[in-house]
mmCIF file of C-alpha atoms in Angstrom:
data_model
loop_
_atom_site.group_PDB
_atom_site.id
_atom_site.type_symbol
_atom_site.label_atom_id
_atom_site.label_comp_id
_atom_site.label_asym_id
_atom_site.label_seq_id
_atom_site.Cartn_x
_atom_site.Cartn_y
_atom_site.Cartn_z
ATOM 1 C CA MET O 1 63.896 -15.658 56.505
ATOM 2 C CA ALA O 2 67.438 -15.101 56.798
ATOM 3 C CA ARG O 3 69.806 -16.548 59.273
ATOM 4 C CA SER O 4 71.938 -14.124 61.204
ATOM 5 C CA PRO O 5 75.731 -14.779 61.439
ATOM 6 C CA PHE O 6 75.655 -13.427 64.861
ATOM 7 C CA SER O 7 74.726 -15.744 67.867
ATOM 8 C CA VAL O 8 73.269 -14.331 71.099
ATOM 9 C CA ASP O 9 76.645 -14.424 72.653
ATOM 10 C CA ASP O 10 77.929 -12.160 69.981
ATOM 11 C CA LEU O 11 74.934 -9.942 70.751
ATOM 12 C CA GLU O 12 75.859 -9.856 74.295
ATOM 13 C CA ARG O 13 79.254 -8.714 73.383
ATOM 14 C CA LEU O 14 78.010 -5.990 71.205
ATOM 15 C CA LYS O 15 75.672 -4.883 73.806
ATOM 16 C CA VAL O 16 78.585 -4.166 75.962
ATOM 17 C CA SER O 17 80.510 -2.403 73.257
ATOM 18 C CA ALA O 18 77.435 -0.077 73.087
ATOM 19 C CA GLY O 19 76.722 0.140 76.734
ATOM 20 C CA PHE O 20 73.317 -1.143 76.234
ATOM 21 C CA THR O 21 72.008 -1.954 79.821
ATOM 22 C CA GLU O 22 69.012 -3.612 81.331
ATOM 23 C CA GLU O 23 67.790 -0.151 82.217
ATOM 24 C CA ASP O 24 67.885 0.786 78.442
ATOM 25 C CA ARG O 25 65.849 -2.351 77.885
ATOM 26 C CA ARG O 26 63.003 -1.175 80.229
ATOM 27 C CA TYR O 27 63.209 2.455 78.863
ATOM 28 C CA LEU O 28 62.893 0.891 75.206
ATOM 29 C CA GLN O 29 59.875 -1.017 76.297
ATOM 30 C CA LEU O 30 58.302 2.122 77.806
ATOM 31 C CA ALA O 31 59.424 3.947 74.438
ATOM 32 C CA GLY O 32 57.282 1.057 72.399
ATOM 33 C CA GLU O 33 54.220 2.028 74.518
ATOM 34 C CA VAL O 34 54.606 5.735 73.820
ATOM 35 C CA LEU O 35 55.302 4.987 69.950
ATOM 36 C CA ALA O 36 53.078 2.279 69.136
ATOM 37 C CA ASP O 37 50.113 4.330 68.156
ATOM 38 C CA GLN O 38 52.224 6.947 66.474
ATOM 39 C CA THR O 39 54.324 4.656 64.008
ATOM 40 C CA LYS O 40 52.133 5.771 60.912
ATOM 41 C CA GLN O 41 52.995 9.444 61.706
ATOM 42 C CA ILE O 42 56.562 8.754 62.364
ATOM 43 C CA VAL O 43 57.036 6.994 59.013
ATOM 44 C CA GLU O 44 55.150 9.627 57.241
ATOM 45 C CA ARG O 45 57.307 12.250 58.697
ATOM 46 C CA TRP O 46 60.349 10.241 57.512
ATOM 47 C CA ARG O 47 59.185 9.094 54.237
ATOM 48 C CA SER O 48 57.177 12.269 52.976
ATOM 49 C CA GLY O 49 58.596 14.837 55.410
ATOM 50 C CA ILE O 50 62.191 13.938 54.608
ATOM 51 C CA ILE O 51 63.152 11.337 52.323
ATOM 52 C CA ALA O 52 60.959 12.326 49.505
ATOM 53 C CA GLY O 53 62.651 15.776 49.535
ATOM 54 C CA ILE O 54 66.281 14.277 49.121
ATOM 55 C CA PRO O 55 66.773 12.856 45.465
ATOM 56 C CA HIS O 56 69.488 10.623 46.207
ATOM 57 C CA LEU O 57 67.478 8.837 49.068
ATOM 58 C CA ALA O 58 64.044 8.999 47.592
ATOM 59 C CA LYS O 59 65.336 7.132 44.484
ATOM 60 C CA HIS O 60 65.586 3.870 46.391
ATOM 61 C CA SER O 61 61.764 3.534 46.248
ATOM 62 C CA ARG O 62 61.301 4.828 42.689
ATOM 63 C CA THR O 63 61.975 3.083 39.308
ATOM 64 C CA PRO O 64 65.302 3.913 37.524
ATOM 65 C CA GLU O 65 63.302 6.494 35.535
ATOM 66 C CA GLY O 66 62.522 8.414 38.847
ATOM 67 C CA ASN O 67 58.751 7.317 38.765
ATOM 68 C CA PRO O 68 56.962 6.484 42.074
ATOM 69 C CA ILE O 69 55.999 2.940 42.909
ATOM 70 C CA PRO O 70 53.200 3.520 45.280
ATOM 71 C CA GLU O 71 52.546 -0.184 46.209
ATOM 72 C CA TYR O 72 56.297 -0.728 46.863
ATOM 73 C CA LEU O 73 56.298 2.353 49.226
ATOM 74 C CA ALA O 74 53.146 1.341 51.001
ATOM 75 C CA ALA O 75 54.269 -2.178 51.572
ATOM 76 C CA SER O 76 57.691 -0.976 52.993
ATOM 77 C CA ASN O 77 56.024 1.791 54.982
ATOM 78 C CA LEU O 78 54.070 -0.961 56.775
ATOM 79 C CA ARG O 79 57.388 -2.717 57.406
ATOM 80 C CA PHE O 80 59.052 0.512 58.521
ATOM 81 C CA GLU O 81 56.238 0.866 61.046
ATOM 82 C CA GLN O 82 56.393 -2.546 62.368
ATOM 83 C CA TRP O 83 60.140 -2.153 62.893
ATOM 84 C CA ILE O 84 59.789 0.724 65.167
ATOM 85 C CA VAL O 85 57.605 -1.351 67.626
ATOM 86 C CA ASP O 86 59.775 -4.270 67.148
ATOM 87 C CA THR O 87 62.906 -2.187 67.910
ATOM 88 C CA CYS O 88 61.361 -1.159 71.311
ATOM 89 C CA MET O 89 59.394 -4.041 72.463
ATOM 90 C CA ARG O 90 60.708 -7.355 70.855
ATOM 91 C CA PRO O 91 63.006 -9.839 72.843
ATOM 92 C CA TYR O 92 66.589 -9.564 71.267
ATOM 93 C CA ASP O 93 67.102 -13.169 70.785
ATOM 94 C CA GLN O 94 68.197 -15.280 67.749
ATOM 95 C CA ASP O 95 64.744 -14.613 65.858
ATOM 96 C CA TRP O 96 65.410 -10.947 66.209
ATOM 97 C CA LEU O 97 69.202 -11.436 65.001
ATOM 98 C CA ASN O 98 67.617 -13.105 62.153
ATOM 99 C CA TYR O 99 65.135 -10.415 61.367
ATOM 100 C CA GLN O 100 68.068 -7.779 61.464
ATOM 101 C CA GLN O 101 69.889 -9.972 58.899
ATOM 102 C CA GLU O 102 66.769 -10.002 56.623
ATOM 103 C CA ILE O 103 66.234 -6.190 57.080
ATOM 104 C CA ALA O 104 69.885 -5.588 55.963
ATOM 105 C CA LEU O 105 69.682 -8.128 53.098
ATOM 106 C CA ARG O 106 66.824 -6.219 51.897
ATOM 107 C CA HIS O 107 68.625 -3.083 51.483
ATOM 108 C CA THR O 108 71.380 -4.730 49.520
ATOM 109 C CA SER O 109 71.319 -6.208 45.896
ATOM 110 C CA ALA O 110 70.627 -9.780 47.535
ATOM 111 C CA LYS O 111 67.151 -9.010 48.432
ATOM 112 C CA LYS O 112 66.246 -5.454 47.558
ATOM 113 C CA ASN O 113 63.182 -5.326 45.163
ATOM 114 C CA LYS O 114 62.670 -8.733 45.431
ATOM 115 C CA THR O 115 60.261 -9.202 48.005
ATOM 116 C CA ASP O 116 57.967 -6.732 46.248
ATOM 117 C CA GLN O 117 58.824 -7.614 42.809
ATOM 118 C CA VAL O 118 59.562 -4.142 41.797
ATOM 119 C CA ARG O 119 62.117 -2.245 39.573
ATOM 120 C CA SER O 120 64.201 -0.018 41.554
ATOM 121 C CA THR O 121 67.892 0.863 42.600
ATOM 122 C CA SER O 122 69.753 -2.332 43.361
ATOM 123 C CA CYS O 123 71.061 -1.026 46.748
ATOM 124 C CA VAL O 124 70.710 1.443 49.521
ATOM 125 C CA PRO O 125 74.361 2.381 50.239
ATOM 126 C CA LEU O 126 75.448 1.564 53.844
ATOM 127 C CA GLU O 127 76.880 4.885 54.179
ATOM 128 C CA ASP O 128 73.201 6.626 53.769
ATOM 129 C CA VAL O 129 71.821 4.056 56.163
ATOM 130 C CA ILE O 130 74.092 4.867 58.795
ATOM 131 C CA ALA O 131 73.841 8.759 58.125
ATOM 132 C CA PHE O 132 70.138 8.552 58.077
ATOM 133 C CA VAL O 133 70.084 6.853 61.548
ATOM 134 C CA ALA O 134 71.120 10.498 62.703
ATOM 135 C CA VAL O 135 67.953 11.891 61.181
ATOM 136 C CA MET O 136 65.640 9.143 62.924
ATOM 137 C CA ASN O 137 67.349 9.768 66.164
ATOM 138 C CA GLN O 138 66.723 13.486 66.096
ATOM 139 C CA THR O 139 63.321 13.284 64.566
ATOM 140 C CA ILE O 140 61.890 10.536 67.199
ATOM 141 C CA LYS O 141 62.295 12.789 70.031
ATOM 142 C CA PRO O 142 59.090 14.824 69.782
ATOM 143 C CA PHE O 143 57.165 11.589 69.420
ATOM 144 C CA LEU O 144 58.722 10.211 72.408
ATOM 145 C CA ALA O 145 57.677 13.300 74.445
ATOM 146 C CA ALA O 146 53.948 13.300 73.068
ATOM 147 C CA LYS O 147 52.508 11.205 75.829
ATOM 148 C CA GLY O 148 53.607 13.548 78.968
ATOM 149 C CA HIS O 149 56.182 11.790 80.244
ATOM 150 C CA SER O 150 58.774 13.715 82.335
ATOM 151 C CA GLN O 151 61.956 15.275 80.557
ATOM 152 C CA GLU O 152 64.095 12.785 82.301
ATOM 153 C CA GLU O 153 62.007 9.931 81.180
ATOM 154 C CA VAL O 154 61.971 11.113 77.606
ATOM 155 C CA SER O 155 65.770 11.647 77.629
ATOM 156 C CA ARG O 156 66.220 7.835 78.966
ATOM 157 C CA MET O 157 63.939 6.576 76.268
ATOM 158 C CA HIS O 158 65.841 8.431 73.845
ATOM 159 C CA LEU O 159 69.188 7.228 75.059
ATOM 160 C CA ALA O 160 68.023 3.608 74.892
ATOM 161 C CA TRP O 161 66.359 4.298 71.476
ATOM 162 C CA THR O 162 69.748 5.700 70.172
ATOM 163 C CA LYS O 163 71.799 2.684 71.514
ATOM 164 C CA ALA O 164 69.184 0.281 69.733
ATOM 165 C CA LEU O 165 69.700 1.728 66.392
ATOM 166 C CA GLN O 166 73.419 1.532 66.637
ATOM 167 C CA LEU O 167 73.101 -1.883 67.850
ATOM 168 C CA GLN O 168 71.153 -2.601 64.766
ATOM 169 C CA LEU O 169 73.512 -0.805 62.449
ATOM 170 C CA ALA O 170 76.334 -2.911 63.792
ATOM 171 C CA LEU O 171 74.290 -6.039 62.761
ATOM 172 C CA TRP O 172 73.546 -4.633 59.353
ATOM 173 C CA VAL O 173 77.224 -4.317 58.194
ATOM 174 C CA GLU O 174 77.860 -8.200 57.779
ATOM 175 C CA PRO O 175 75.353 -8.564 54.877
ATOM 176 C CA TYR O 176 76.828 -5.382 53.376
ATOM 177 C CA SER O 177 80.452 -6.755 53.449
ATOM 178 C CA ARG O 178 79.342 -9.296 50.868
ATOM 179 C CA GLU O 179 78.338 -6.495 48.505
ATOM 180 C CA HIS O 180 81.072 -5.494 46.563
ATOM 181 C CA SER O 181 81.742 -1.924 47.583
ATOM 182 C CA GLU O 182 78.881 -0.306 45.484
ATOM 183 C CA ARG O 183 78.869 3.258 45.476
ATOM 184 C CA GLU O 184 75.795 4.528 43.969
ATOM 185 C CA PHE O 185 75.640 8.079 45.103
ATOM 186 C CA MET X 1 98.322 9.888 54.370
ATOM 187 C CA ALA X 2 95.579 7.938 52.700
ATOM 188 C CA ARG X 3 93.406 9.545 50.021
ATOM 189 C CA SER X 4 89.654 9.212 50.530
ATOM 190 C CA PRO X 5 87.421 7.624 48.083
ATOM 191 C CA PHE X 6 84.716 10.281 48.805
ATOM 192 C CA SER X 7 84.816 13.812 47.259
ATOM 193 C CA VAL X 8 83.476 16.974 48.918
ATOM 194 C CA ASP X 9 80.329 16.575 46.634
ATOM 195 C CA ASP X 10 79.841 13.131 48.192
ATOM 196 C CA LEU X 11 80.341 14.644 51.581
ATOM 197 C CA GLU X 12 77.486 17.178 50.837
ATOM 198 C CA ARG X 13 75.247 14.317 49.965
ATOM 199 C CA LEU X 14 76.028 12.549 53.150
ATOM 200 C CA LYS X 15 75.453 15.671 55.201
ATOM 201 C CA VAL X 16 71.966 15.896 53.855
ATOM 202 C CA SER X 17 71.285 12.082 54.538
ATOM 203 C CA ALA X 18 72.265 12.938 58.328
ATOM 204 C CA GLY X 19 70.443 16.162 58.441
ATOM 205 C CA PHE X 20 73.668 17.931 59.371
ATOM 206 C CA THR X 21 73.076 21.462 58.820
ATOM 207 C CA GLU X 22 75.073 24.757 59.015
ATOM 208 C CA GLU X 23 73.561 25.240 62.616
ATOM 209 C CA ASP X 24 75.226 21.887 63.708
ATOM 210 C CA ARG X 25 78.453 23.130 62.076
ATOM 211 C CA ARG X 26 78.221 26.197 64.523
ATOM 212 C CA TYR X 27 77.419 24.135 67.619
ATOM 213 C CA LEU X 28 80.236 21.479 66.737
ATOM 214 C CA GLN X 29 82.359 24.748 66.925
ATOM 215 C CA LEU X 30 81.012 25.713 70.357
ATOM 216 C CA ALA X 31 81.511 21.962 71.469
ATOM 217 C CA GLY X 32 85.201 22.225 70.484
ATOM 218 C CA GLU X 33 85.757 25.286 72.667
ATOM 219 C CA VAL X 34 84.246 23.506 75.456
ATOM 220 C CA LEU X 35 85.943 20.389 75.049
ATOM 221 C CA ALA X 36 89.439 21.455 73.940
ATOM 222 C CA ASP X 37 90.904 21.439 77.320
ATOM 223 C CA GLN X 38 89.014 18.283 78.596
ATOM 224 C CA THR X 39 90.343 16.044 75.905
ATOM 225 C CA LYS X 40 92.742 14.193 78.284
ATOM 226 C CA GLN X 41 89.909 13.393 80.776
ATOM 227 C CA ILE X 42 87.630 12.274 78.091
ATOM 228 C CA VAL X 43 90.051 10.001 76.627
ATOM 229 C CA GLU X 44 90.887 8.704 80.121
ATOM 230 C CA ARG X 45 87.339 8.160 80.706
ATOM 231 C CA TRP X 46 86.903 6.107 77.601
ATOM 232 C CA ARG X 47 90.218 4.211 77.566
ATOM 233 C CA SER X 48 90.568 3.378 81.633
ATOM 234 C CA GLY X 49 87.231 4.076 82.586
ATOM 235 C CA ILE X 50 85.353 1.952 79.751
ATOM 236 C CA ILE X 51 87.440 0.051 77.034
ATOM 237 C CA ALA X 52 89.935 -1.312 79.834
ATOM 238 C CA GLY X 53 87.029 -3.137 81.488
ATOM 239 C CA ILE X 54 85.834 -4.754 78.474
ATOM 240 C CA PRO X 55 88.101 -7.687 77.321
ATOM 241 C CA HIS X 56 86.991 -7.887 73.582
ATOM 242 C CA LEU X 57 87.922 -4.150 73.332
ATOM 243 C CA ALA X 58 90.720 -3.897 75.464
ATOM 244 C CA LYS X 59 92.714 -6.539 73.421
ATOM 245 C CA HIS X 60 92.872 -4.202 70.697
ATOM 246 C CA SER X 61 95.700 -2.213 72.349
ATOM 247 C CA ARG X 62 97.401 -5.218 73.887
ATOM 248 C CA THR X 63 99.440 -8.055 72.537
ATOM 249 C CA PRO X 64 98.158 -11.244 71.362
ATOM 250 C CA GLU X 65 99.142 -12.782 74.763
ATOM 251 C CA GLY X 66 97.045 -9.926 76.412
ATOM 252 C CA ASN X 67 99.979 -7.607 77.772
ATOM 253 C CA PRO X 68 99.735 -4.041 77.852
ATOM 254 C CA ILE X 69 101.615 -2.058 75.226
ATOM 255 C CA PRO X 70 102.047 1.354 77.117
ATOM 256 C CA GLU X 71 103.801 3.218 74.256
ATOM 257 C CA TYR X 72 101.054 2.122 71.839
ATOM 258 C CA LEU X 73 98.361 3.059 74.051
ATOM 259 C CA ALA X 74 100.092 6.569 74.929
ATOM 260 C CA ALA X 75 100.450 7.257 71.136
ATOM 261 C CA SER X 76 96.944 6.274 70.220
ATOM 262 C CA ASN X 77 95.522 8.114 73.224
ATOM 263 C CA LEU X 78 97.200 11.346 72.032
ATOM 264 C CA ARG X 79 95.555 10.567 68.466
ATOM 265 C CA PHE X 80 92.086 9.964 70.184
ATOM 266 C CA GLU X 81 92.444 13.433 71.937
ATOM 267 C CA GLN X 82 93.185 15.309 68.777
ATOM 268 C CA TRP X 83 90.407 13.653 66.928
ATOM 269 C CA ILE X 84 87.794 15.142 69.581
ATOM 270 C CA VAL X 85 89.091 18.605 68.710
ATOM 271 C CA ASP X 86 89.340 17.696 65.031
ATOM 272 C CA THR X 87 85.750 16.493 64.895
ATOM 273 C CA CYS X 88 84.377 19.741 66.214
ATOM 274 C CA MET X 89 86.905 22.315 64.852
ATOM 275 C CA ARG X 90 88.309 21.180 61.535
ATOM 276 C CA PRO X 91 86.590 22.411 58.353
ATOM 277 C CA TYR X 92 85.271 19.127 56.782
ATOM 278 C CA ASP X 93 86.957 19.434 53.213
ATOM 279 C CA GLN X 94 89.147 16.908 51.314
ATOM 280 C CA ASP X 95 91.931 16.965 53.748
ATOM 281 C CA TRP X 96 89.431 15.988 56.350
ATOM 282 C CA LEU X 97 88.018 13.362 54.275
ATOM 283 C CA ASN X 98 91.394 12.095 53.543
ATOM 284 C CA TYR X 99 91.949 11.984 57.414
ATOM 285 C CA GLN X 100 88.874 9.975 58.027
ATOM 286 C CA GLN X 101 90.180 7.318 55.466
ATOM 287 C CA GLU X 102 93.317 7.195 57.443
ATOM 288 C CA ILE X 103 91.619 6.709 60.800
ATOM 289 C CA ALA X 104 89.475 3.963 59.478
ATOM 290 C CA LEU X 105 92.514 2.273 57.657
ATOM 291 C CA ARG X 106 94.342 2.414 61.082
ATOM 292 C CA HIS X 107 91.413 0.240 62.501
ATOM 293 C CA THR X 108 91.986 -2.360 59.706
ATOM 294 C CA SER X 109 94.643 -4.837 58.726
ATOM 295 C CA ALA X 110 95.710 -2.291 56.117
ATOM 296 C CA LYS X 111 97.317 -0.079 58.752
ATOM 297 C CA LYS X 112 96.671 -1.119 62.396
ATOM 298 C CA ASN X 113 99.806 -1.521 64.409
ATOM 299 C CA LYS X 114 101.976 -0.301 61.494
ATOM 300 C CA THR X 115 102.261 3.338 62.659
ATOM 301 C CA ASP X 116 103.232 2.179 65.930
ATOM 302 C CA GLN X 117 105.284 -1.015 65.045
ATOM 303 C CA VAL X 118 103.391 -2.984 67.529
ATOM 304 C CA ARG X 119 102.047 -6.434 67.800
ATOM 305 C CA SER X 120 98.260 -6.541 68.515
ATOM 306 C CA THR X 121 94.993 -7.464 67.036
ATOM 307 C CA SER X 122 94.751 -7.013 63.248
ATOM 308 C CA CYS X 123 91.588 -5.114 63.230
ATOM 309 C CA VAL X 124 88.943 -3.482 65.568
ATOM 310 C CA PRO X 125 85.753 -5.029 64.153
ATOM 311 C CA LEU X 126 83.369 -2.209 62.570
ATOM 312 C CA GLU X 127 80.625 -3.512 64.436
ATOM 313 C CA ASP X 128 82.306 -2.842 67.742
ATOM 314 C CA VAL X 129 83.289 0.609 66.278
ATOM 315 C CA ILE X 130 79.839 1.271 65.435
ATOM 316 C CA ALA X 131 78.503 0.104 68.943
ATOM 317 C CA PHE X 132 81.272 2.193 70.806
ATOM 318 C CA VAL X 133 79.797 5.299 69.327
ATOM 319 C CA ALA X 134 76.750 5.041 71.385
ATOM 320 C CA VAL X 135 79.056 4.980 74.393
ATOM 321 C CA MET X 136 81.136 8.045 73.372
ATOM 322 C CA ASN X 137 77.694 9.808 72.360
ATOM 323 C CA GLN X 138 76.402 8.965 75.940
ATOM 324 C CA THR X 139 79.586 9.713 77.840
ATOM 325 C CA ILE X 140 80.484 13.207 76.259
ATOM 326 C CA LYS X 141 77.409 14.871 77.513
ATOM 327 C CA PRO X 142 78.836 15.718 80.859
ATOM 328 C CA PHE X 143 81.860 17.139 79.250
ATOM 329 C CA LEU X 144 79.623 19.426 77.020
ATOM 330 C CA ALA X 145 77.730 20.488 80.009
ATOM 331 C CA ALA X 146 80.826 21.472 82.008
ATOM 332 C CA LYS X 147 81.326 24.964 81.173
ATOM 333 C CA GLY X 148 78.064 26.461 82.282
ATOM 334 C CA HIS X 149 76.192 26.522 79.015
ATOM 335 C CA SER X 150 72.385 26.349 79.030
ATOM 336 C CA GLN X 151 70.661 23.098 78.966
ATOM 337 C CA GLU X 152 69.233 23.906 75.504
ATOM 338 C CA GLU X 153 72.866 24.809 74.349
ATOM 339 C CA VAL X 154 74.157 21.578 75.594
ATOM 340 C CA SER X 155 71.450 19.639 73.624
ATOM 341 C CA ARG X 156 72.429 21.211 70.582
ATOM 342 C CA MET X 157 75.967 20.731 71.035
ATOM 343 C CA HIS X 158 75.302 17.128 71.611
ATOM 344 C CA LEU X 159 73.003 16.685 68.585
ATOM 345 C CA ALA X 160 75.770 18.246 66.523
ATOM 346 C CA TRP X 161 78.479 15.907 67.970
ATOM 347 C CA THR X 162 76.021 12.739 67.416
ATOM 348 C CA LYS X 163 75.797 13.630 63.752
ATOM 349 C CA ALA X 164 79.191 14.302 63.274
ATOM 350 C CA LEU X 165 80.054 10.925 64.812
ATOM 351 C CA GLN X 166 77.552 9.242 62.433
ATOM 352 C CA LEU X 167 78.808 11.010 59.574
ATOM 353 C CA GLN X 168 82.408 9.948 60.237
ATOM 354 C CA LEU X 169 81.076 6.328 60.622
ATOM 355 C CA ALA X 170 79.661 6.371 57.312
ATOM 356 C CA LEU X 171 83.205 7.389 56.128
ATOM 357 C CA TRP X 172 84.790 4.562 57.830
ATOM 358 C CA VAL X 173 82.657 1.950 55.952
ATOM 359 C CA GLU X 174 84.598 1.768 52.735
ATOM 360 C CA PRO X 175 87.822 1.040 54.049
ATOM 361 C CA TYR X 176 86.147 -1.865 55.960
ATOM 362 C CA SER X 177 84.653 -3.140 52.722
ATOM 363 C CA ARG X 178 88.032 -3.926 51.638
ATOM 364 C CA GLU X 179 88.689 -6.151 54.472
ATOM 365 C CA HIS X 180 87.304 -9.608 54.229
ATOM 366 C CA SER X 181 84.522 -9.835 56.640
ATOM 367 C CA GLU X 182 87.027 -10.619 59.407
ATOM 368 C CA ARG X 183 85.027 -11.502 62.776
ATOM 369 C CA GLU X 184 87.156 -11.481 65.565
ATOM 370 C CA PHE X 185 84.561 -11.296 68.487
#
């Protein structure tokens, strides 16, 4: 597992920059309870419903020739599902910071493909990761609303979710800065 | 003015990655009409209401000794106000891409301080820019709701705004990748 260059103090400053509060922490916890048994459907929606239809995103889980790699997709989908719950429910401590570093590295040439021993694109451009966060933010909303919470509660859960993703994006930049500006798209 | 490394075709792909649609374009336009005469208050809210109270953000418009630089703040506030309208109303074409490049460079050591000939921090860390987008997204909402549009219209304007900011963040990464990973916080 990677070691994050960020300390818990750095993270506290980043939370302030993002306006991430104790209330957001509580609503994230609630979001975790709401989403926990829906993660498979959520990842299905993102992967099969959206990414699969966008060639410049879909290629990152295919061979250079464009063939699917079902075992790679299955393994990374499981990690994706776990990440949803972790985003909501794990304490944001040094272990979590290290986990963020590992996630980012697995999207760059430092670690992409290596965990699963596959041949695929060497890197998912950070630009597309940042852009796709907008899609995850938009499409998570019905899942947050699926358990009968009030519109106000759903809004607060959603706000907390979007801040959590922005925080994570901020943590993913550093590993990318080691990558030479590889523009693959 | 800088030249963007992104072409209009690159931007089209990024829009797809972000789920940015023609409908978002229309609601951004409406958001622009709603926000146009509120930009001074919005920037006031961000600068005096939020940034001024966060030392690791406020320092980027102060001298290394921590003194205010009123003329720098005034000039950059005007640019900030203009940026709100441009985000909503300008066509996203090659000129706009070049403008995004210029914005990003002015946050890195390549161009920060130089336009206004001031002594201040050399760079606003990309991590904090990314994090602060969450604050801008949260706090823009009451301004979008201030002109009596329906909750549904406000939601759609807000969604379009958040996608537009995510797109811009994606465009700001490249100039930062030239900066050596300068961690100032």
